[in-house]
mmCIF file with all atom_site columns, C-alpha atoms in Angstrom:
data_model
loop_
_atom_site.group_PDB
_atom_site.id
_atom_site.type_symbol
_atom_site.label_atom_id
_atom_site.label_alt_id
_atom_site.label_comp_id
_atom_site.label_asym_id
_atom_site.label_entity_id
_atom_site.label_seq_id
_atom_site.pdbx_PDB_ins_code
_atom_site.Cartn_x
_atom_site.Cartn_y
_atom_site.Cartn_z
_atom_site.occupancy
_atom_site.B_iso_or_equiv
_atom_site.pdbx_formal_charge
_atom_site.auth_seq_id
_atom_site.auth_comp_id
_atom_site.auth_asym_id
_atom_site.auth_atom_id
_atom_site.pdbx_PDB_model_num
ATOM 1   C CA . UNK A 1 1   ? 0.000  0.000   0.000   1.00 0.00 ? 1   UNK A CA 1
ATOM 2   C CA . UNK A 1 2   ? 2.760  2.390   0.974   1.00 0.00 ? 2   UNK A CA 1
ATOM 3   C CA . UNK A 1 3   ? 4.716  1.560   -2.160  1.00 0.00 ? 3   UNK A CA 1
ATOM 4   C CA . UNK A 1 4   ? 1.665  2.128   -4.383  1.00 0.00 ? 4   UNK A CA 1
ATOM 5   C CA . UNK A 1 5   ? 0.986  5.473   -2.735  1.00 0.00 ? 5   UNK A CA 1
ATOM 6   C CA . UNK A 1 6   ? 4.581  6.632   -3.239  1.00 0.00 ? 6   UNK A CA 1
ATOM 7   C CA . UNK A 1 7   ? 4.509  5.571   -6.886  1.00 0.00 ? 7   UNK A CA 1
ATOM 8   C CA . UNK A 1 8   ? 1.254  7.479   -7.333  1.00 0.00 ? 8   UNK A CA 1
ATOM 9   C CA . UNK A 1 9   ? 2.810  10.574  -5.727  1.00 0.00 ? 9   UNK A CA 1
ATOM 10  C CA . UNK A 1 10  ? 5.944  10.301  -7.905  1.00 0.00 ? 10  UNK A CA 1
ATOM 11  C CA . UNK A 1 11  ? 4.274  12.055  -10.787 1.00 0.00 ? 11  UNK A CA 1
ATOM 12  C CA . UNK A 1 12  ? 2.397  11.348  -13.967 1.00 0.00 ? 12  UNK A CA 1
ATOM 13  C CA . UNK A 1 13  ? 5.322  10.163  -16.104 1.00 0.00 ? 13  UNK A CA 1
ATOM 14  C CA . UNK A 1 14  ? 6.261  6.527   -16.375 1.00 0.00 ? 14  UNK A CA 1
ATOM 15  C CA . UNK A 1 15  ? 9.963  7.339   -15.838 1.00 0.00 ? 15  UNK A CA 1
ATOM 16  C CA . UNK A 1 16  ? 9.229  8.958   -12.454 1.00 0.00 ? 16  UNK A CA 1
ATOM 17  C CA . UNK A 1 17  ? 7.151  5.977   -11.397 1.00 0.00 ? 17  UNK A CA 1
ATOM 18  C CA . UNK A 1 18  ? 9.817  3.539   -12.583 1.00 0.00 ? 18  UNK A CA 1
ATOM 19  C CA . UNK A 1 19  ? 12.553 5.440   -10.702 1.00 0.00 ? 19  UNK A CA 1
ATOM 20  C CA . UNK A 1 20  ? 10.430 5.421   -7.551  1.00 0.00 ? 20  UNK A CA 1
ATOM 21  C CA . UNK A 1 21  ? 9.908  1.653   -7.789  1.00 0.00 ? 21  UNK A CA 1
ATOM 22  C CA . UNK A 1 22  ? 13.648 1.124   -8.332  1.00 0.00 ? 22  UNK A CA 1
ATOM 23  C CA . UNK A 1 23  ? 14.503 3.302   -5.321  1.00 0.00 ? 23  UNK A CA 1
ATOM 24  C CA . UNK A 1 24  ? 12.022 1.461   -3.095  1.00 0.00 ? 24  UNK A CA 1
ATOM 25  C CA . UNK A 1 25  ? 13.298 -1.930  -4.281  1.00 0.00 ? 25  UNK A CA 1
ATOM 26  C CA . UNK A 1 26  ? 16.893 -0.856  -3.585  1.00 0.00 ? 26  UNK A CA 1
ATOM 27  C CA . UNK A 1 27  ? 15.941 0.344   -0.101  1.00 0.00 ? 27  UNK A CA 1
ATOM 28  C CA . UNK A 1 28  ? 14.180 -2.963  0.537   1.00 0.00 ? 28  UNK A CA 1
ATOM 29  C CA . UNK A 1 29  ? 17.184 -5.041  -0.527  1.00 0.00 ? 29  UNK A CA 1
ATOM 30  C CA . UNK A 1 30  ? 19.596 -2.810  1.442   1.00 0.00 ? 30  UNK A CA 1
ATOM 31  C CA . UNK A 1 31  ? 17.566 -3.131  4.648   1.00 0.00 ? 31  UNK A CA 1
ATOM 32  C CA . UNK A 1 32  ? 17.273 -6.911  4.154   1.00 0.00 ? 32  UNK A CA 1
ATOM 33  C CA . UNK A 1 33  ? 21.066 -7.106  3.798   1.00 0.00 ? 33  UNK A CA 1
ATOM 34  C CA . UNK A 1 34  ? 21.477 -4.979  6.921   1.00 0.00 ? 34  UNK A CA 1
ATOM 35  C CA . UNK A 1 35  ? 19.230 -7.286  8.939   1.00 0.00 ? 35  UNK A CA 1
ATOM 36  C CA . UNK A 1 36  ? 21.057 -10.409 7.698   1.00 0.00 ? 36  UNK A CA 1
ATOM 37  C CA . UNK A 1 37  ? 24.438 -8.956  8.677   1.00 0.00 ? 37  UNK A CA 1
ATOM 38  C CA . UNK A 1 38  ? 23.082 -7.811  12.050  1.00 0.00 ? 38  UNK A CA 1
ATOM 39  C CA . UNK A 1 39  ? 21.712 -11.277 12.828  1.00 0.00 ? 39  UNK A CA 1
ATOM 40  C CA . UNK A 1 40  ? 24.933 -12.956 11.678  1.00 0.00 ? 40  UNK A CA 1
ATOM 41  C CA . UNK A 1 41  ? 27.257 -10.715 13.734  1.00 0.00 ? 41  UNK A CA 1
ATOM 42  C CA . UNK A 1 42  ? 25.028 -10.969 16.800  1.00 0.00 ? 42  UNK A CA 1
ATOM 43  C CA . UNK A 1 43  ? 25.089 -14.762 16.473  1.00 0.00 ? 43  UNK A CA 1
ATOM 44  C CA . UNK A 1 44  ? 28.888 -14.749 16.166  1.00 0.00 ? 44  UNK A CA 1
ATOM 45  C CA . UNK A 1 45  ? 29.222 -12.528 19.242  1.00 0.00 ? 45  UNK A CA 1
ATOM 46  C CA . UNK A 1 46  ? 26.753 -14.640 21.229  1.00 0.00 ? 46  UNK A CA 1
ATOM 47  C CA . UNK A 1 47  ? 28.407 -17.966 20.421  1.00 0.00 ? 47  UNK A CA 1
ATOM 48  C CA . UNK A 1 48  ? 31.953 -16.644 20.875  1.00 0.00 ? 48  UNK A CA 1
ATOM 49  C CA . UNK A 1 49  ? 31.060 -15.055 24.210  1.00 0.00 ? 49  UNK A CA 1
ATOM 50  C CA . UNK A 1 50  ? 29.309 -18.234 25.310  1.00 0.00 ? 50  UNK A CA 1
ATOM 51  C CA . UNK A 1 51  ? 32.365 -20.362 24.514  1.00 0.00 ? 51  UNK A CA 1
ATOM 52  C CA . UNK A 1 52  ? 34.735 -17.912 26.232  1.00 0.00 ? 52  UNK A CA 1
ATOM 53  C CA . UNK A 1 53  ? 32.585 -17.788 29.367  1.00 0.00 ? 53  UNK A CA 1
ATOM 54  C CA . UNK A 1 54  ? 32.317 -21.583 29.401  1.00 0.00 ? 54  UNK A CA 1
ATOM 55  C CA . UNK A 1 55  ? 36.116 -21.763 29.186  1.00 0.00 ? 55  UNK A CA 1
ATOM 56  C CA . UNK A 1 56  ? 36.483 -19.409 32.173  1.00 0.00 ? 56  UNK A CA 1
ATOM 57  C CA . UNK A 1 57  ? 33.886 -21.339 34.173  1.00 0.00 ? 57  UNK A CA 1
ATOM 58  C CA . UNK A 1 58  ? 31.257 -18.607 34.438  1.00 0.00 ? 58  UNK A CA 1
ATOM 59  C CA . UNK A 1 59  ? 27.891 -19.904 35.602  1.00 0.00 ? 59  UNK A CA 1
ATOM 60  C CA . UNK A 1 60  ? 24.948 -19.367 33.246  1.00 0.00 ? 60  UNK A CA 1
ATOM 61  C CA . UNK A 1 61  ? 27.342 -18.840 30.341  1.00 0.00 ? 61  UNK A CA 1
ATOM 62  C CA . UNK A 1 62  ? 24.525 -19.691 27.893  1.00 0.00 ? 62  UNK A CA 1
ATOM 63  C CA . UNK A 1 63  ? 22.332 -16.873 29.208  1.00 0.00 ? 63  UNK A CA 1
ATOM 64  C CA . UNK A 1 64  ? 25.234 -14.413 29.084  1.00 0.00 ? 64  UNK A CA 1
ATOM 65  C CA . UNK A 1 65  ? 26.069 -15.508 25.543  1.00 0.00 ? 65  UNK A CA 1
ATOM 66  C CA . UNK A 1 66  ? 22.473 -14.926 24.481  1.00 0.00 ? 66  UNK A CA 1
ATOM 67  C CA . UNK A 1 67  ? 22.464 -11.518 26.184  1.00 0.00 ? 67  UNK A CA 1
ATOM 68  C CA . UNK A 1 68  ? 25.751 -10.609 24.493  1.00 0.00 ? 68  UNK A CA 1
ATOM 69  C CA . UNK A 1 69  ? 24.282 -11.487 21.105  1.00 0.00 ? 69  UNK A CA 1
ATOM 70  C CA . UNK A 1 70  ? 21.046 -9.640  21.792  1.00 0.00 ? 70  UNK A CA 1
ATOM 71  C CA . UNK A 1 71  ? 22.662 -6.503  23.210  1.00 0.00 ? 71  UNK A CA 1
ATOM 72  C CA . UNK A 1 72  ? 25.199 -6.513  20.388  1.00 0.00 ? 72  UNK A CA 1
ATOM 73  C CA . UNK A 1 73  ? 22.556 -4.861  18.200  1.00 0.00 ? 73  UNK A CA 1
ATOM 74  C CA . UNK A 1 74  ? 22.756 -1.750  20.391  1.00 0.00 ? 74  UNK A CA 1
ATOM 75  C CA . UNK A 1 75  ? 25.941 0.022   19.267  1.00 0.00 ? 75  UNK A CA 1
ATOM 76  C CA . UNK A 1 76  ? 28.389 1.057   21.987  1.00 0.00 ? 76  UNK A CA 1
ATOM 77  C CA . UNK A 1 77  ? 25.916 0.784   24.900  1.00 0.00 ? 77  UNK A CA 1
ATOM 78  C CA . UNK A 1 78  ? 25.069 -2.925  24.500  1.00 0.00 ? 78  UNK A CA 1
ATOM 79  C CA . UNK A 1 79  ? 28.618 -4.245  24.884  1.00 0.00 ? 79  UNK A CA 1
ATOM 80  C CA . UNK A 1 80  ? 29.197 -1.950  27.872  1.00 0.00 ? 80  UNK A CA 1
ATOM 81  C CA . UNK A 1 81  ? 26.049 -3.266  29.583  1.00 0.00 ? 81  UNK A CA 1
ATOM 82  C CA . UNK A 1 82  ? 27.036 -6.892  28.994  1.00 0.00 ? 82  UNK A CA 1
ATOM 83  C CA . UNK A 1 83  ? 30.628 -6.320  30.128  1.00 0.00 ? 83  UNK A CA 1
ATOM 84  C CA . UNK A 1 84  ? 29.460 -4.473  33.234  1.00 0.00 ? 84  UNK A CA 1
ATOM 85  C CA . UNK A 1 85  ? 26.950 -7.195  34.090  1.00 0.00 ? 85  UNK A CA 1
ATOM 86  C CA . UNK A 1 86  ? 29.573 -9.865  33.551  1.00 0.00 ? 86  UNK A CA 1
ATOM 87  C CA . UNK A 1 87  ? 31.943 -7.933  35.790  1.00 0.00 ? 87  UNK A CA 1
ATOM 88  C CA . UNK A 1 88  ? 29.449 -7.969  38.650  1.00 0.00 ? 88  UNK A CA 1
ATOM 89  C CA . UNK A 1 89  ? 28.473 -11.613 38.133  1.00 0.00 ? 89  UNK A CA 1
ATOM 90  C CA . UNK A 1 90  ? 32.019 -12.914 37.759  1.00 0.00 ? 90  UNK A CA 1
ATOM 91  C CA . UNK A 1 91  ? 33.209 -10.987 40.823  1.00 0.00 ? 91  UNK A CA 1
ATOM 92  C CA . UNK A 1 92  ? 30.346 -12.438 42.857  1.00 0.00 ? 92  UNK A CA 1
ATOM 93  C CA . UNK A 1 93  ? 31.121 -15.936 41.550  1.00 0.00 ? 93  UNK A CA 1
ATOM 94  C CA . UNK A 1 94  ? 34.924 -15.942 41.738  1.00 0.00 ? 94  UNK A CA 1
ATOM 95  C CA . UNK A 1 95  ? 35.640 -13.262 44.373  1.00 0.00 ? 95  UNK A CA 1
ATOM 96  C CA . UNK A 1 96  ? 38.864 -12.597 42.466  1.00 0.00 ? 96  UNK A CA 1
ATOM 97  C CA . UNK A 1 97  ? 39.545 -9.233  40.839  1.00 0.00 ? 97  UNK A CA 1
ATOM 98  C CA . UNK A 1 98  ? 42.086 -10.572 38.329  1.00 0.00 ? 98  UNK A CA 1
ATOM 99  C CA . UNK A 1 99  ? 39.725 -13.266 37.067  1.00 0.00 ? 99  UNK A CA 1
ATOM 100 C CA . UNK A 1 100 ? 36.856 -10.769 36.957  1.00 0.00 ? 100 UNK A CA 1
ATOM 101 C CA . UNK A 1 101 ? 38.911 -8.366  34.850  1.00 0.00 ? 101 UNK A CA 1
ATOM 102 C CA . UNK A 1 102 ? 39.930 -11.209 32.542  1.00 0.00 ? 102 UNK A CA 1
ATOM 103 C CA . UNK A 1 103 ? 36.330 -12.338 31.965  1.00 0.00 ? 103 UNK A CA 1
ATOM 104 C CA . UNK A 1 104 ? 35.116 -8.770  31.481  1.00 0.00 ? 104 UNK A CA 1
ATOM 105 C CA . UNK A 1 105 ? 38.037 -7.896  29.224  1.00 0.00 ? 105 UNK A CA 1
ATOM 106 C CA . UNK A 1 106 ? 37.562 -10.925 26.993  1.00 0.00 ? 106 UNK A CA 1
ATOM 107 C CA . UNK A 1 107 ? 33.829 -10.225 26.611  1.00 0.00 ? 107 UNK A CA 1
ATOM 108 C CA . UNK A 1 108 ? 34.543 -6.597  25.767  1.00 0.00 ? 108 UNK A CA 1
ATOM 109 C CA . UNK A 1 109 ? 37.331 -7.617  23.372  1.00 0.00 ? 109 UNK A CA 1
ATOM 110 C CA . UNK A 1 110 ? 34.952 -9.915  21.474  1.00 0.00 ? 110 UNK A CA 1
ATOM 111 C CA . UNK A 1 111 ? 32.388 -7.163  20.949  1.00 0.00 ? 111 UNK A CA 1
ATOM 112 C CA . UNK A 1 112 ? 35.079 -4.601  20.154  1.00 0.00 ? 112 UNK A CA 1
ATOM 113 C CA . UNK A 1 113 ? 36.677 -6.746  17.463  1.00 0.00 ? 113 UNK A CA 1
ATOM 114 C CA . UNK A 1 114 ? 33.272 -7.480  15.992  1.00 0.00 ? 114 UNK A CA 1
ATOM 115 C CA . UNK A 1 115 ? 32.254 -3.818  16.091  1.00 0.00 ? 115 UNK A CA 1
ATOM 116 C CA . UNK A 1 116 ? 35.426 -2.388  14.598  1.00 0.00 ? 116 UNK A CA 1
ATOM 117 C CA . UNK A 1 117 ? 36.417 -5.141  12.152  1.00 0.00 ? 117 UNK A CA 1
ATOM 118 C CA . UNK A 1 118 ? 33.687 -7.623  11.255  1.00 0.00 ? 118 UNK A CA 1
ATOM 119 C CA . UNK A 1 119 ? 30.554 -5.462  11.135  1.00 0.00 ? 119 UNK A CA 1
ATOM 120 C CA . UNK A 1 120 ? 31.971 -2.544  9.097   1.00 0.00 ? 120 UNK A CA 1
ATOM 121 C CA . UNK A 1 121 ? 33.490 -4.940  6.555   1.00 0.00 ? 121 UNK A CA 1
ATOM 122 C CA . UNK A 1 122 ? 30.323 -7.031  6.196   1.00 0.00 ? 122 UNK A CA 1
ATOM 123 C CA . UNK A 1 123 ? 28.043 -4.010  6.316   1.00 0.00 ? 123 UNK A CA 1
ATOM 124 C CA . UNK A 1 124 ? 30.087 -2.217  3.686   1.00 0.00 ? 124 UNK A CA 1
ATOM 125 C CA . UNK A 1 125 ? 29.928 -5.240  1.409   1.00 0.00 ? 125 UNK A CA 1
ATOM 126 C CA . UNK A 1 126 ? 26.212 -5.874  2.005   1.00 0.00 ? 126 UNK A CA 1
ATOM 127 C CA . UNK A 1 127 ? 25.248 -2.234  1.566   1.00 0.00 ? 127 UNK A CA 1
ATOM 128 C CA . UNK A 1 128 ? 27.741 -1.548  -1.203  1.00 0.00 ? 128 UNK A CA 1
ATOM 129 C CA . UNK A 1 129 ? 28.894 1.317   0.986   1.00 0.00 ? 129 UNK A CA 1
ATOM 130 C CA . UNK A 1 130 ? 32.237 2.579   2.123   1.00 0.00 ? 130 UNK A CA 1
ATOM 131 C CA . UNK A 1 131 ? 33.053 1.225   5.627   1.00 0.00 ? 131 UNK A CA 1
ATOM 132 C CA . UNK A 1 132 ? 34.483 4.628   6.564   1.00 0.00 ? 132 UNK A CA 1
ATOM 133 C CA . UNK A 1 133 ? 31.183 6.286   5.593   1.00 0.00 ? 133 UNK A CA 1
ATOM 134 C CA . UNK A 1 134 ? 29.355 3.777   7.801   1.00 0.00 ? 134 UNK A CA 1
ATOM 135 C CA . UNK A 1 135 ? 31.689 4.450   10.719  1.00 0.00 ? 135 UNK A CA 1
ATOM 136 C CA . UNK A 1 136 ? 31.387 8.235   10.331  1.00 0.00 ? 136 UNK A CA 1
ATOM 137 C CA . UNK A 1 137 ? 27.608 7.897   10.001  1.00 0.00 ? 137 UNK A CA 1
ATOM 138 C CA . UNK A 1 138 ? 27.478 5.871   13.221  1.00 0.00 ? 138 UNK A CA 1
ATOM 139 C CA . UNK A 1 139 ? 29.510 8.504   15.020  1.00 0.00 ? 139 UNK A CA 1
ATOM 140 C CA . UNK A 1 140 ? 27.479 11.406  13.632  1.00 0.00 ? 140 UNK A CA 1
ATOM 141 C CA . UNK A 1 141 ? 24.007 9.979   14.197  1.00 0.00 ? 141 UNK A CA 1
ATOM 142 C CA . UNK A 1 142 ? 25.050 8.591   17.579  1.00 0.00 ? 142 UNK A CA 1
ATOM 143 C CA . UNK A 1 143 ? 26.170 12.077  18.550  1.00 0.00 ? 143 UNK A CA 1
ATOM 144 C CA . UNK A 1 144 ? 22.975 13.692  17.234  1.00 0.00 ? 144 UNK A CA 1
ATOM 145 C CA . UNK A 1 145 ? 20.382 11.211  18.559  1.00 0.00 ? 145 UNK A CA 1
ATOM 146 C CA . UNK A 1 146 ? 22.313 9.098   21.054  1.00 0.00 ? 146 UNK A CA 1
ATOM 147 C CA . UNK A 1 147 ? 21.607 5.362   21.144  1.00 0.00 ? 147 UNK A CA 1
ATOM 148 C CA . UNK A 1 148 ? 18.657 5.649   18.730  1.00 0.00 ? 148 UNK A CA 1
ATOM 149 C CA . UNK A 1 149 ? 20.835 7.486   16.226  1.00 0.00 ? 149 UNK A CA 1
ATOM 150 C CA . UNK A 1 150 ? 23.487 4.790   16.429  1.00 0.00 ? 150 UNK A CA 1
ATOM 151 C CA . UNK A 1 151 ? 20.870 2.071   15.918  1.00 0.00 ? 151 UNK A CA 1
ATOM 152 C CA . UNK A 1 152 ? 19.247 3.825   12.952  1.00 0.00 ? 152 UNK A CA 1
ATOM 153 C CA . UNK A 1 153 ? 22.411 5.257   11.351  1.00 0.00 ? 153 UNK A CA 1
ATOM 154 C CA . UNK A 1 154 ? 23.176 2.431   8.929   1.00 0.00 ? 154 UNK A CA 1
ATOM 155 C CA . UNK A 1 155 ? 19.593 1.961   7.673   1.00 0.00 ? 155 UNK A CA 1
ATOM 156 C CA . UNK A 1 156 ? 19.311 5.735   7.159   1.00 0.00 ? 156 UNK A CA 1
ATOM 157 C CA . UNK A 1 157 ? 22.604 5.817   5.248   1.00 0.00 ? 157 UNK A CA 1
ATOM 158 C CA . UNK A 1 158 ? 21.428 2.906   3.099   1.00 0.00 ? 158 UNK A CA 1
ATOM 159 C CA . UNK A 1 159 ? 18.204 4.723   2.248   1.00 0.00 ? 159 UNK A CA 1
ATOM 160 C CA . UNK A 1 160 ? 20.065 7.934   1.457   1.00 0.00 ? 160 UNK A CA 1
ATOM 161 C CA . UNK A 1 161 ? 22.461 6.070   -0.828  1.00 0.00 ? 161 UNK A CA 1
ATOM 162 C CA . UNK A 1 162 ? 19.626 4.226   -2.604  1.00 0.00 ? 162 UNK A CA 1
ATOM 163 C CA . UNK A 1 163 ? 17.881 7.529   -3.282  1.00 0.00 ? 163 UNK A CA 1
ATOM 164 C CA . UNK A 1 164 ? 21.086 9.254   -4.394  1.00 0.00 ? 164 UNK A CA 1
ATOM 165 C CA . UNK A 1 165 ? 21.882 6.372   -6.773  1.00 0.00 ? 165 UNK A CA 1
ATOM 166 C CA . UNK A 1 166 ? 18.770 7.163   -8.815  1.00 0.00 ? 166 UNK A CA 1
ATOM 167 C CA . UNK A 1 167 ? 18.674 10.977  -8.723  1.00 0.00 ? 167 UNK A CA 1
ATOM 168 C CA . UNK A 1 168 ? 21.163 12.564  -11.085 1.00 0.00 ? 168 UNK A CA 1
ATOM 169 C CA . UNK A 1 169 ? 21.773 15.721  -9.037  1.00 0.00 ? 169 UNK A CA 1
ATOM 170 C CA . UNK A 1 170 ? 22.612 13.610  -5.977  1.00 0.00 ? 170 UNK A CA 1
ATOM 171 C CA . UNK A 1 171 ? 25.068 11.256  -7.714  1.00 0.00 ? 171 UNK A CA 1
ATOM 172 C CA . UNK A 1 172 ? 28.098 12.912  -6.010  1.00 0.00 ? 172 UNK A CA 1
ATOM 173 C CA . UNK A 1 173 ? 26.658 12.011  -2.589  1.00 0.00 ? 173 UNK A CA 1
ATOM 174 C CA . UNK A 1 174 ? 26.133 8.445   -3.809  1.00 0.00 ? 174 UNK A CA 1
ATOM 175 C CA . UNK A 1 175 ? 29.755 8.340   -4.983  1.00 0.00 ? 175 UNK A CA 1
ATOM 176 C CA . UNK A 1 176 ? 30.931 9.575   -1.588  1.00 0.00 ? 176 UNK A CA 1
ATOM 177 C CA . UNK A 1 177 ? 28.934 6.916   0.276   1.00 0.00 ? 177 UNK A CA 1
ATOM 178 C CA . UNK A 1 178 ? 29.687 4.093   -2.173  1.00 0.00 ? 178 UNK A CA 1
ATOM 179 C CA . UNK A 1 179 ? 32.531 1.609   -2.365  1.00 0.00 ? 179 UNK A CA 1
#
């Protein structure tokens, strides 16, 4: 319904309607790619964290692995919450500051490596976007809107790029955001 209404609003010419359909299809495929990458990286973080916590002997390592994967979708804040929670839990379980710092550090290292290496590379490939543009977009929108900006930054950049790909006057912006 929404797609039909946008096509109707695009104008009377067939070329305008065709461009609108192409833009909406590109946005749809970009968002689908984004969701696939997000699910994949969250699964990797969850399983890796689970295995690491099992290795260190943390109780309820499965729950903490699931939480790490779930909270991984919240940029910056999610990994901090999981690491902080693991710090409290591991200190209560082990009563050893060195072991607590090791468990917390490993969990934070897993999410950091994923956030700075794996996600930008996969996201850039899936979105056909420059990983630097994604990183700068995350920083900018996170600064403007906080956590919500960081969560919505990549989908917004994907939509902007899809629109700029099909509008001639905005092609330079598309080139800047592209690979």
